[in-house]
PDB file of C-alpha atoms in Angstrom:
ATOM      1  CA  UNK A   1     103.289 -50.876 -25.177  1.00 35.00           C
ATOM      2  CA  UNK A   2     100.023 -48.989 -24.402  1.00 47.00           C
ATOM      3  CA  UNK A   3     100.268 -47.136 -21.063  1.00 55.00           C
ATOM      4  CA  UNK A   4      97.896 -48.198 -18.294  1.00 67.00           C
ATOM      5  CA  UNK A   5      94.599 -46.302 -18.028  1.00 78.00           C
ATOM      6  CA  UNK A   6      93.565 -44.877 -14.702  1.00 85.00           C
ATOM      7  CA  UNK A   7      89.992 -45.563 -15.796  1.00 91.00           C
ATOM      8  CA  UNK A   8      88.243 -48.823 -15.293  1.00 92.00           C
ATOM      9  CA  UNK A   9      85.413 -49.835 -17.748  1.00 94.00           C
ATOM     10  CA  UNK A  10      82.152 -50.884 -16.157  1.00 95.00           C
ATOM     11  CA  UNK A  11      81.088 -54.462 -16.683  1.00 93.00           C
ATOM     12  CA  UNK A  12      77.667 -54.966 -18.235  1.00 94.00           C
ATOM     13  CA  UNK A  13      75.439 -57.393 -16.255  1.00 95.00           C
ATOM     14  CA  UNK A  14      74.034 -60.690 -17.656  1.00 93.00           C
ATOM     15  CA  UNK A  15      71.473 -58.801 -19.627  1.00 93.00           C
ATOM     16  CA  UNK A  16      74.189 -56.504 -21.068  1.00 92.00           C
ATOM     17  CA  UNK A  17      72.946 -53.636 -18.951  1.00 95.00           C
ATOM     18  CA  UNK A  18      75.477 -51.148 -17.523  1.00 97.00           C
ATOM     19  CA  UNK A  19      74.574 -49.288 -14.279  1.00 97.00           C
ATOM     20  CA  UNK A  20      75.810 -45.658 -14.814  1.00 98.00           C
ATOM     21  CA  UNK A  21      75.614 -43.270 -11.764  1.00 97.00           C
ATOM     22  CA  UNK A  22      73.647 -40.036 -11.781  1.00 98.00           C
ATOM     23  CA  UNK A  23      76.972 -38.150 -11.978  1.00 97.00           C
ATOM     24  CA  UNK A  24      78.129 -40.091 -14.999  1.00 97.00           C
ATOM     25  CA  UNK A  25      74.906 -39.538 -16.801  1.00 98.00           C
ATOM     26  CA  UNK A  26      75.076 -35.750 -15.957  1.00 98.00           C
ATOM     27  CA  UNK A  27      78.603 -35.549 -17.384  1.00 98.00           C
ATOM     28  CA  UNK A  28      77.270 -37.322 -20.584  1.00 98.00           C
ATOM     29  CA  UNK A  29      74.436 -34.962 -20.809  1.00 98.00           C
ATOM     30  CA  UNK A  30      76.680 -31.843 -20.446  1.00 98.00           C
ATOM     31  CA  UNK A  31      79.159 -33.270 -23.041  1.00 97.00           C
ATOM     32  CA  UNK A  32      76.439 -33.879 -25.576  1.00 98.00           C
ATOM     33  CA  UNK A  33      74.746 -30.563 -25.148  1.00 98.00           C
ATOM     34  CA  UNK A  34      78.056 -28.718 -25.586  1.00 97.00           C
ATOM     35  CA  UNK A  35      79.156 -30.714 -28.559  1.00 97.00           C
ATOM     36  CA  UNK A  36      75.873 -30.524 -30.455  1.00 98.00           C
ATOM     37  CA  UNK A  37      76.133 -26.788 -30.360  1.00 98.00           C
ATOM     38  CA  UNK A  38      79.843 -26.945 -31.313  1.00 97.00           C
ATOM     39  CA  UNK A  39      79.298 -29.114 -34.486  1.00 98.00           C
ATOM     40  CA  UNK A  40      76.446 -26.963 -35.850  1.00 97.00           C
ATOM     41  CA  UNK A  41      77.240 -26.191 -39.476  1.00 97.00           C
ATOM     42  CA  UNK A  42      80.400 -28.271 -39.206  1.00 98.00           C
ATOM     43  CA  UNK A  43      79.430 -31.918 -39.173  1.00 98.00           C
ATOM     44  CA  UNK A  44      78.748 -33.662 -42.443  1.00 98.00           C
ATOM     45  CA  UNK A  45      75.230 -34.607 -43.413  1.00 98.00           C
ATOM     46  CA  UNK A  46      75.912 -38.332 -43.158  1.00 98.00           C
ATOM     47  CA  UNK A  47      76.838 -37.836 -39.466  1.00 98.00           C
ATOM     48  CA  UNK A  48      73.727 -35.778 -38.652  1.00 98.00           C
ATOM     49  CA  UNK A  49      71.543 -38.276 -40.443  1.00 98.00           C
ATOM     50  CA  UNK A  50      73.234 -41.166 -38.400  1.00 98.00           C
ATOM     51  CA  UNK A  51      72.609 -39.179 -35.282  1.00 96.00           C
ATOM     52  CA  UNK A  52      68.929 -39.133 -35.963  1.00 96.00           C
ATOM     53  CA  UNK A  53      68.958 -42.800 -36.625  1.00 98.00           C
ATOM     54  CA  UNK A  54      70.725 -43.874 -33.448  1.00 97.00           C
ATOM     55  CA  UNK A  55      68.369 -41.512 -31.554  1.00 95.00           C
ATOM     56  CA  UNK A  56      70.984 -40.563 -29.036  1.00 94.00           C
ATOM     57  CA  UNK A  57      69.616 -39.807 -25.514  1.00 96.00           C
ATOM     58  CA  UNK A  58      70.813 -36.549 -24.126  1.00 96.00           C
ATOM     59  CA  UNK A  59      70.055 -37.048 -20.561  1.00 97.00           C
ATOM     60  CA  UNK A  60      71.766 -40.390 -19.986  1.00 98.00           C
ATOM     61  CA  UNK A  61      74.538 -42.592 -21.472  1.00 98.00           C
ATOM     62  CA  UNK A  62      72.723 -45.102 -23.918  1.00 98.00           C
ATOM     63  CA  UNK A  63      72.821 -48.752 -23.249  1.00 97.00           C
ATOM     64  CA  UNK A  64      74.880 -50.669 -25.892  1.00 97.00           C
ATOM     65  CA  UNK A  65      71.870 -52.787 -26.837  1.00 96.00           C
ATOM     66  CA  UNK A  66      69.991 -49.658 -27.989  1.00 97.00           C
ATOM     67  CA  UNK A  67      72.791 -48.759 -30.479  1.00 98.00           C
ATOM     68  CA  UNK A  68      73.060 -52.371 -31.480  1.00 98.00           C
ATOM     69  CA  UNK A  69      69.507 -52.565 -32.612  1.00 97.00           C
ATOM     70  CA  UNK A  70      69.969 -49.585 -35.013  1.00 98.00           C
ATOM     71  CA  UNK A  71      73.434 -50.457 -36.248  1.00 98.00           C
ATOM     72  CA  UNK A  72      72.463 -54.149 -36.963  1.00 98.00           C
ATOM     73  CA  UNK A  73      69.452 -52.997 -39.058  1.00 98.00           C
ATOM     74  CA  UNK A  74      71.405 -50.301 -40.912  1.00 98.00           C
ATOM     75  CA  UNK A  75      74.768 -51.875 -41.645  1.00 98.00           C
ATOM     76  CA  UNK A  76      75.138 -55.101 -39.612  1.00 98.00           C
ATOM     77  CA  UNK A  77      77.435 -53.622 -37.145  1.00 98.00           C
ATOM     78  CA  UNK A  78      77.467 -53.882 -33.377  1.00 98.00           C
ATOM     79  CA  UNK A  79      79.293 -52.139 -30.535  1.00 98.00           C
ATOM     80  CA  UNK A  80      81.301 -54.215 -28.116  1.00 97.00           C
ATOM     81  CA  UNK A  81      82.180 -53.216 -24.550  1.00 96.00           C
ATOM     82  CA  UNK A  82      85.878 -53.258 -23.983  1.00 95.00           C
ATOM     83  CA  UNK A  83      88.351 -52.303 -21.160  1.00 87.00           C
ATOM     84  CA  UNK A  84      89.733 -48.718 -21.159  1.00 78.00           C
ATOM     85  CA  UNK A  85      92.655 -49.631 -23.466  1.00 83.00           C
ATOM     86  CA  UNK A  86      92.898 -52.685 -25.849  1.00 91.00           C
ATOM     87  CA  UNK A  87      95.760 -53.905 -27.971  1.00 93.00           C
ATOM     88  CA  UNK A  88      96.060 -53.667 -31.725  1.00 93.00           C
ATOM     89  CA  UNK A  89      95.195 -57.346 -32.135  1.00 95.00           C
ATOM     90  CA  UNK A  90      91.974 -57.206 -30.322  1.00 96.00           C
ATOM     91  CA  UNK A  91      91.116 -53.831 -31.977  1.00 97.00           C
ATOM     92  CA  UNK A  92      91.536 -55.168 -35.508  1.00 97.00           C
ATOM     93  CA  UNK A  93      89.771 -58.572 -34.560  1.00 98.00           C
ATOM     94  CA  UNK A  94      86.684 -56.612 -33.434  1.00 98.00           C
ATOM     95  CA  UNK A  95      86.471 -54.418 -36.547  1.00 98.00           C
ATOM     96  CA  UNK A  96      87.005 -57.484 -38.761  1.00 98.00           C
ATOM     97  CA  UNK A  97      83.992 -58.979 -37.184  1.00 98.00           C
ATOM     98  CA  UNK A  98      81.895 -55.678 -37.562  1.00 98.00           C
ATOM     99  CA  UNK A  99      82.107 -54.945 -33.846  1.00 98.00           C
ATOM    100  CA  UNK A 100      83.088 -51.398 -32.830  1.00 98.00           C
ATOM    101  CA  UNK A 101      84.978 -51.321 -29.546  1.00 97.00           C
ATOM    102  CA  UNK A 102      83.376 -49.038 -26.876  1.00 97.00           C
ATOM    103  CA  UNK A 103      85.283 -48.469 -23.660  1.00 95.00           C
ATOM    104  CA  UNK A 104      82.677 -48.476 -21.048  1.00 97.00           C
ATOM    105  CA  UNK A 105      83.815 -45.601 -18.772  1.00 97.00           C
ATOM    106  CA  UNK A 106      83.152 -41.894 -18.942  1.00 97.00           C
ATOM    107  CA  UNK A 107      85.827 -39.170 -18.287  1.00 95.00           C
ATOM    108  CA  UNK A 108      85.990 -37.431 -14.912  1.00 94.00           C
ATOM    109  CA  UNK A 109      85.154 -33.729 -14.493  1.00 93.00           C
ATOM    110  CA  UNK A 110      88.842 -32.962 -14.195  1.00 92.00           C
ATOM    111  CA  UNK A 111      89.275 -34.239 -17.707  1.00 93.00           C
ATOM    112  CA  UNK A 112      86.029 -32.876 -19.061  1.00 91.00           C
ATOM    113  CA  UNK A 113      87.649 -30.885 -21.835  1.00 88.00           C
ATOM    114  CA  UNK A 114      90.184 -33.376 -23.118  1.00 81.00           C
ATOM    115  CA  UNK A 115      91.417 -36.879 -22.297  1.00 83.00           C
ATOM    116  CA  UNK A 116      93.934 -38.836 -24.311  1.00 80.00           C
ATOM    117  CA  UNK A 117      92.184 -42.232 -24.223  1.00 86.00           C
ATOM    118  CA  UNK A 118      88.734 -42.815 -25.849  1.00 91.00           C
ATOM    119  CA  UNK A 119      85.795 -42.962 -23.437  1.00 95.00           C
ATOM    120  CA  UNK A 120      82.221 -43.879 -23.925  1.00 97.00           C
ATOM    121  CA  UNK A 121      81.335 -40.306 -25.031  1.00 97.00           C
ATOM    122  CA  UNK A 122      84.067 -40.226 -27.723  1.00 96.00           C
ATOM    123  CA  UNK A 123      83.157 -43.764 -29.022  1.00 96.00           C
ATOM    124  CA  UNK A 124      79.491 -43.257 -29.160  1.00 98.00           C
ATOM    125  CA  UNK A 125      79.015 -39.552 -29.984  1.00 98.00           C
ATOM    126  CA  UNK A 126      82.087 -39.519 -32.226  1.00 97.00           C
ATOM    127  CA  UNK A 127      81.748 -42.819 -34.119  1.00 98.00           C
ATOM    128  CA  UNK A 128      78.412 -44.519 -33.858  1.00 98.00           C
ATOM    129  CA  UNK A 129      76.406 -42.241 -36.078  1.00 98.00           C
ATOM    130  CA  UNK A 130      78.802 -42.657 -38.947  1.00 98.00           C
ATOM    131  CA  UNK A 131      78.535 -46.511 -38.554  1.00 98.00           C
ATOM    132  CA  UNK A 132      75.007 -46.224 -39.848  1.00 98.00           C
ATOM    133  CA  UNK A 133      76.468 -45.188 -43.278  1.00 98.00           C
ATOM    134  CA  UNK A 134      77.161 -48.117 -45.575  1.00 98.00           C
ATOM    135  CA  UNK A 135      80.301 -46.605 -47.238  1.00 98.00           C
ATOM    136  CA  UNK A 136      81.751 -45.693 -43.925  1.00 98.00           C
ATOM    137  CA  UNK A 137      80.852 -49.091 -42.462  1.00 98.00           C
ATOM    138  CA  UNK A 138      82.362 -51.017 -45.223  1.00 98.00           C
ATOM    139  CA  UNK A 139      85.510 -49.067 -45.098  1.00 98.00           C
ATOM    140  CA  UNK A 140      85.923 -49.718 -41.339  1.00 98.00           C
ATOM    141  CA  UNK A 141      85.164 -53.347 -41.808  1.00 98.00           C
ATOM    142  CA  UNK A 142      87.777 -53.762 -44.614  1.00 98.00           C
ATOM    143  CA  UNK A 143      90.255 -51.886 -42.525  1.00 98.00           C
ATOM    144  CA  UNK A 144      89.826 -54.305 -39.639  1.00 98.00           C
ATOM    145  CA  UNK A 145      90.195 -57.342 -41.861  1.00 98.00           C
ATOM    146  CA  UNK A 146      93.464 -55.899 -43.345  1.00 98.00           C
ATOM    147  CA  UNK A 147      94.849 -54.884 -39.972  1.00 98.00           C
ATOM    148  CA  UNK A 148      94.002 -58.241 -38.403  1.00 98.00           C
ATOM    149  CA  UNK A 149      96.005 -60.095 -41.144  1.00 98.00           C
ATOM    150  CA  UNK A 150      98.849 -57.616 -41.296  1.00 98.00           C
ATOM    151  CA  UNK A 151     102.229 -57.866 -39.722  1.00 96.00           C
ATOM    152  CA  UNK A 152     103.066 -55.584 -36.753  1.00 95.00           C
ATOM    153  CA  UNK A 153     105.407 -53.306 -38.861  1.00 96.00           C
ATOM    154  CA  UNK A 154     102.583 -52.842 -41.400  1.00 97.00           C
ATOM    155  CA  UNK A 155      99.956 -52.043 -38.785  1.00 97.00           C
ATOM    156  CA  UNK A 156     101.722 -48.738 -38.060  1.00 96.00           C
ATOM    157  CA  UNK A 157     101.054 -47.659 -41.553  1.00 97.00           C
ATOM    158  CA  UNK A 158      97.554 -48.710 -41.530  1.00 97.00           C
ATOM    159  CA  UNK A 159      97.015 -46.868 -38.308  1.00 96.00           C
ATOM    160  CA  UNK A 160      97.806 -43.629 -40.215  1.00 98.00           C
ATOM    161  CA  UNK A 161      94.975 -44.403 -42.587  1.00 98.00           C
ATOM    162  CA  UNK A 162      92.526 -44.898 -39.724  1.00 98.00           C
ATOM    163  CA  UNK A 163      93.813 -41.690 -38.013  1.00 98.00           C
ATOM    164  CA  UNK A 164      93.319 -39.480 -40.991  1.00 98.00           C
ATOM    165  CA  UNK A 165      89.828 -40.817 -41.958  1.00 98.00           C
ATOM    166  CA  UNK A 166      87.833 -42.430 -39.143  1.00 98.00           C
ATOM    167  CA  UNK A 167      89.283 -40.258 -36.447  1.00 97.00           C
ATOM    168  CA  UNK A 168      90.272 -36.962 -38.159  1.00 98.00           C
ATOM    169  CA  UNK A 169      88.619 -37.153 -41.610  1.00 98.00           C
ATOM    170  CA  UNK A 170      87.165 -34.103 -43.410  1.00 98.00           C
ATOM    171  CA  UNK A 171      85.084 -33.999 -46.481  1.00 98.00           C
ATOM    172  CA  UNK A 172      84.724 -31.290 -49.117  1.00 98.00           C
ATOM    173  CA  UNK A 173      80.962 -30.532 -49.772  1.00 97.00           C
ATOM    174  CA  UNK A 174      79.091 -27.945 -51.707  1.00 96.00           C
ATOM    175  CA  UNK A 175      78.818 -26.051 -48.443  1.00 95.00           C
ATOM    176  CA  UNK A 176      82.508 -26.237 -47.768  1.00 97.00           C
ATOM    177  CA  UNK A 177      84.593 -28.439 -45.570  1.00 98.00           C
ATOM    178  CA  UNK A 178      82.565 -30.729 -43.272  1.00 98.00           C
ATOM    179  CA  UNK A 179      83.766 -33.182 -40.455  1.00 98.00           C
ATOM    180  CA  UNK A 180      83.161 -36.918 -40.466  1.00 98.00           C
ATOM    181  CA  UNK A 181      86.097 -38.030 -38.239  1.00 98.00           C
ATOM    182  CA  UNK A 182      84.988 -38.998 -34.678  1.00 97.00           C
ATOM    183  CA  UNK A 183      88.173 -37.583 -33.033  1.00 96.00           C
ATOM    184  CA  UNK A 184      87.126 -34.117 -34.255  1.00 97.00           C
ATOM    185  CA  UNK A 185      83.357 -34.492 -33.785  1.00 97.00           C
ATOM    186  CA  UNK A 186      83.833 -35.358 -30.087  1.00 96.00           C
ATOM    187  CA  UNK A 187      86.282 -32.570 -29.378  1.00 95.00           C
ATOM    188  CA  UNK A 188      85.222 -28.871 -28.988  1.00 94.00           C
ATOM    189  CA  UNK A 189      88.816 -27.643 -29.374  1.00 94.00           C
ATOM    190  CA  UNK A 190      89.528 -29.610 -32.517  1.00 95.00           C
ATOM    191  CA  UNK A 191      86.205 -28.811 -34.042  1.00 97.00           C
ATOM    192  CA  UNK A 192      86.952 -25.071 -33.857  1.00 96.00           C
ATOM    193  CA  UNK A 193      90.642 -25.556 -34.803  1.00 97.00           C
ATOM    194  CA  UNK A 194      89.756 -27.175 -38.168  1.00 98.00           C
ATOM    195  CA  UNK A 195      88.222 -23.886 -39.269  1.00 98.00           C
ATOM    196  CA  UNK A 196      90.821 -21.666 -37.713  1.00 97.00           C
ATOM    197  CA  UNK A 197      93.095 -21.340 -40.793  1.00 97.00           C
ATOM    198  CA  UNK A 198      96.007 -22.881 -38.947  1.00 97.00           C
ATOM    199  CA  UNK A 199      96.000 -26.406 -40.156  1.00 98.00           C
ATOM    200  CA  UNK A 200      96.984 -27.524 -43.688  1.00 98.00           C
ATOM    201  CA  UNK A 201      94.053 -29.184 -45.477  1.00 98.00           C
ATOM    202  CA  UNK A 202      94.839 -31.386 -48.482  1.00 98.00           C
ATOM    203  CA  UNK A 203      93.012 -33.840 -50.680  1.00 98.00           C
ATOM    204  CA  UNK A 204      93.276 -37.364 -49.579  1.00 98.00           C
ATOM    205  CA  UNK A 205      95.616 -39.686 -51.478  1.00 98.00           C
ATOM    206  CA  UNK A 206      95.997 -42.946 -49.679  1.00 98.00           C
ATOM    207  CA  UNK A 207      99.823 -43.162 -50.335  1.00 98.00           C
ATOM    208  CA  UNK A 208     100.344 -39.623 -48.811  1.00 98.00           C
ATOM    209  CA  UNK A 209      98.291 -40.612 -45.757  1.00 98.00           C
ATOM    210  CA  UNK A 210     100.313 -43.746 -45.165  1.00 98.00           C
ATOM    211  CA  UNK A 211     103.492 -41.596 -45.137  1.00 98.00           C
ATOM    212  CA  UNK A 212     102.252 -38.918 -42.826  1.00 98.00           C
ATOM    213  CA  UNK A 213     103.345 -38.977 -39.218  1.00 97.00           C
ATOM    214  CA  UNK A 214     101.025 -37.777 -36.527  1.00 97.00           C
ATOM    215  CA  UNK A 215     100.959 -37.241 -32.787  1.00 94.00           C
ATOM    216  CA  UNK A 216      97.876 -38.075 -30.574  1.00 91.00           C
ATOM    217  CA  UNK A 217      98.432 -35.441 -27.913  1.00 90.00           C
ATOM    218  CA  UNK A 218      98.316 -32.188 -30.067  1.00 92.00           C
ATOM    219  CA  UNK A 219      95.988 -30.397 -32.500  1.00 94.00           C
ATOM    220  CA  UNK A 220      96.578 -32.014 -35.922  1.00 96.00           C
ATOM    221  CA  UNK A 221      98.873 -29.842 -38.232  1.00 97.00           C
ATOM    222  CA  UNK A 222      97.299 -31.518 -41.265  1.00 98.00           C
ATOM    223  CA  UNK A 223      93.902 -32.898 -42.292  1.00 98.00           C
ATOM    224  CA  UNK A 224      92.937 -34.829 -45.347  1.00 98.00           C
ATOM    225  CA  UNK A 225      89.711 -34.406 -47.133  1.00 98.00           C
ATOM    226  CA  UNK A 226      87.603 -36.803 -49.234  1.00 98.00           C
ATOM    227  CA  UNK A 227      85.043 -35.395 -51.720  1.00 98.00           C
ATOM    228  CA  UNK A 228      82.268 -37.655 -50.839  1.00 98.00           C
ATOM    229  CA  UNK A 229      81.607 -40.430 -48.307  1.00 98.00           C
ATOM    230  CA  UNK A 230      81.679 -42.875 -51.330  1.00 98.00           C
ATOM    231  CA  UNK A 231      85.422 -42.117 -51.555  1.00 98.00           C
ATOM    232  CA  UNK A 232      85.789 -44.422 -48.442  1.00 98.00           C
ATOM    233  CA  UNK A 233      84.049 -47.249 -50.215  1.00 97.00           C
ATOM    234  CA  UNK A 234      86.407 -46.836 -53.239  1.00 97.00           C
ATOM    235  CA  UNK A 235      89.331 -46.909 -50.937  1.00 98.00           C
ATOM    236  CA  UNK A 236      88.178 -50.123 -49.347  1.00 96.00           C
ATOM    237  CA  UNK A 237      88.302 -51.766 -52.727  1.00 97.00           C
ATOM    238  CA  UNK A 238      91.896 -50.640 -53.327  1.00 98.00           C
ATOM    239  CA  UNK A 239      94.952 -52.922 -52.858  1.00 98.00           C
ATOM    240  CA  UNK A 240      95.989 -51.022 -49.677  1.00 98.00           C
ATOM    241  CA  UNK A 241      98.714 -53.398 -48.606  1.00 98.00           C
ATOM    242  CA  UNK A 242     100.551 -52.785 -51.921  1.00 98.00           C
ATOM    243  CA  UNK A 243     100.343 -49.095 -51.096  1.00 98.00           C
ATOM    244  CA  UNK A 244     101.801 -49.806 -47.625  1.00 98.00           C
ATOM    245  CA  UNK A 245     104.749 -51.505 -49.345  1.00 98.00           C
ATOM    246  CA  UNK A 246     105.242 -48.393 -51.532  1.00 98.00           C
ATOM    247  CA  UNK A 247     105.091 -46.132 -48.446  1.00 98.00           C
ATOM    248  CA  UNK A 248     107.755 -48.184 -46.797  1.00 98.00           C
ATOM    249  CA  UNK A 249     110.029 -47.885 -49.856  1.00 98.00           C
ATOM    250  CA  UNK A 250     109.436 -43.958 -50.164  1.00 98.00           C
ATOM    251  CA  UNK A 251     109.674 -43.457 -46.336  1.00 97.00           C
ATOM    252  CA  UNK A 252     107.752 -40.995 -44.179  1.00 97.00           C
ATOM    253  CA  UNK A 253     107.253 -37.342 -44.850  1.00 98.00           C
ATOM    254  CA  UNK A 254     108.895 -34.873 -42.502  1.00 96.00           C
ATOM    255  CA  UNK A 255     106.700 -34.404 -39.429  1.00 95.00           C
ATOM    256  CA  UNK A 256     104.868 -31.035 -39.302  1.00 94.00           C
ATOM    257  CA  UNK A 257     105.108 -30.886 -35.575  1.00 93.00           C
ATOM    258  CA  UNK A 258     107.938 -30.616 -32.945  1.00 88.00           C
ATOM    259  CA  UNK A 259     109.250 -33.935 -31.396  1.00 85.00           C
ATOM    260  CA  UNK A 260     107.635 -34.909 -28.107  1.00 80.00           C
ATOM    261  CA  UNK A 261     109.677 -33.586 -25.217  1.00 74.00           C
ATOM    262  CA  UNK A 262     111.340 -36.293 -23.302  1.00 67.00           C
ATOM    263  CA  UNK A 263     110.760 -36.278 -19.552  1.00 55.00           C
ATOM    264  CA  UNK A 264     113.770 -35.853 -17.470  1.00 53.00           C
ATOM    265  CA  UNK A 265     114.807 -39.142 -15.994  1.00 49.00           C
TER     266      UNK A 265
END
């Protein structure tokens, strides 16, 4: 079960407009300014091109309708307002319908540097620029369709594929390793950590990814790289569910992280 969120998403009015406070817009502005500096020379070209297309305002949180106009024109996608946490069923249903879920709340100042659940900054700054890219958009759509049709026990395997691509994916380019995963692109700590020499970086093989455990509350001990954004398009054409079956037969790799400490009861 997903744990309850202390955040409450804001409801759009009948025109789809969300009333953000001055303080919320200020937090957005500071987060964007900090992260734009942080990703210089690290974000992939496709992300930077997408950022120009969505024309992200820096002084206020964008309205979802502004993003939808661009996404619809570029790849047929939309963003959809959702509560702070949604279940797997709803998540896959939205992606299968080319709707990217955006939790309509922004982190508090106390959690300015890190929060475990995705807020509007993570979803928009981290993911929306990449959704203007046809290969990335097609991969995400196919992933949603597979997940929506999959059984619960298979969704856990599919979640790893999403984690190591859409959230924490890297790309080998002529200029070296570049980031396309929104979980890294929206996190100053993780952006720096990728280049620290500490994590293991391996070429992406879908079967390996499906067998790689991860934890959401630590820096990733391993990342997987694609060699071009078109690799995602190629993956979307694979028989991923047969690879899930194979991964189940082979079992998971040993985790590269310590087990989570259990709280004393």
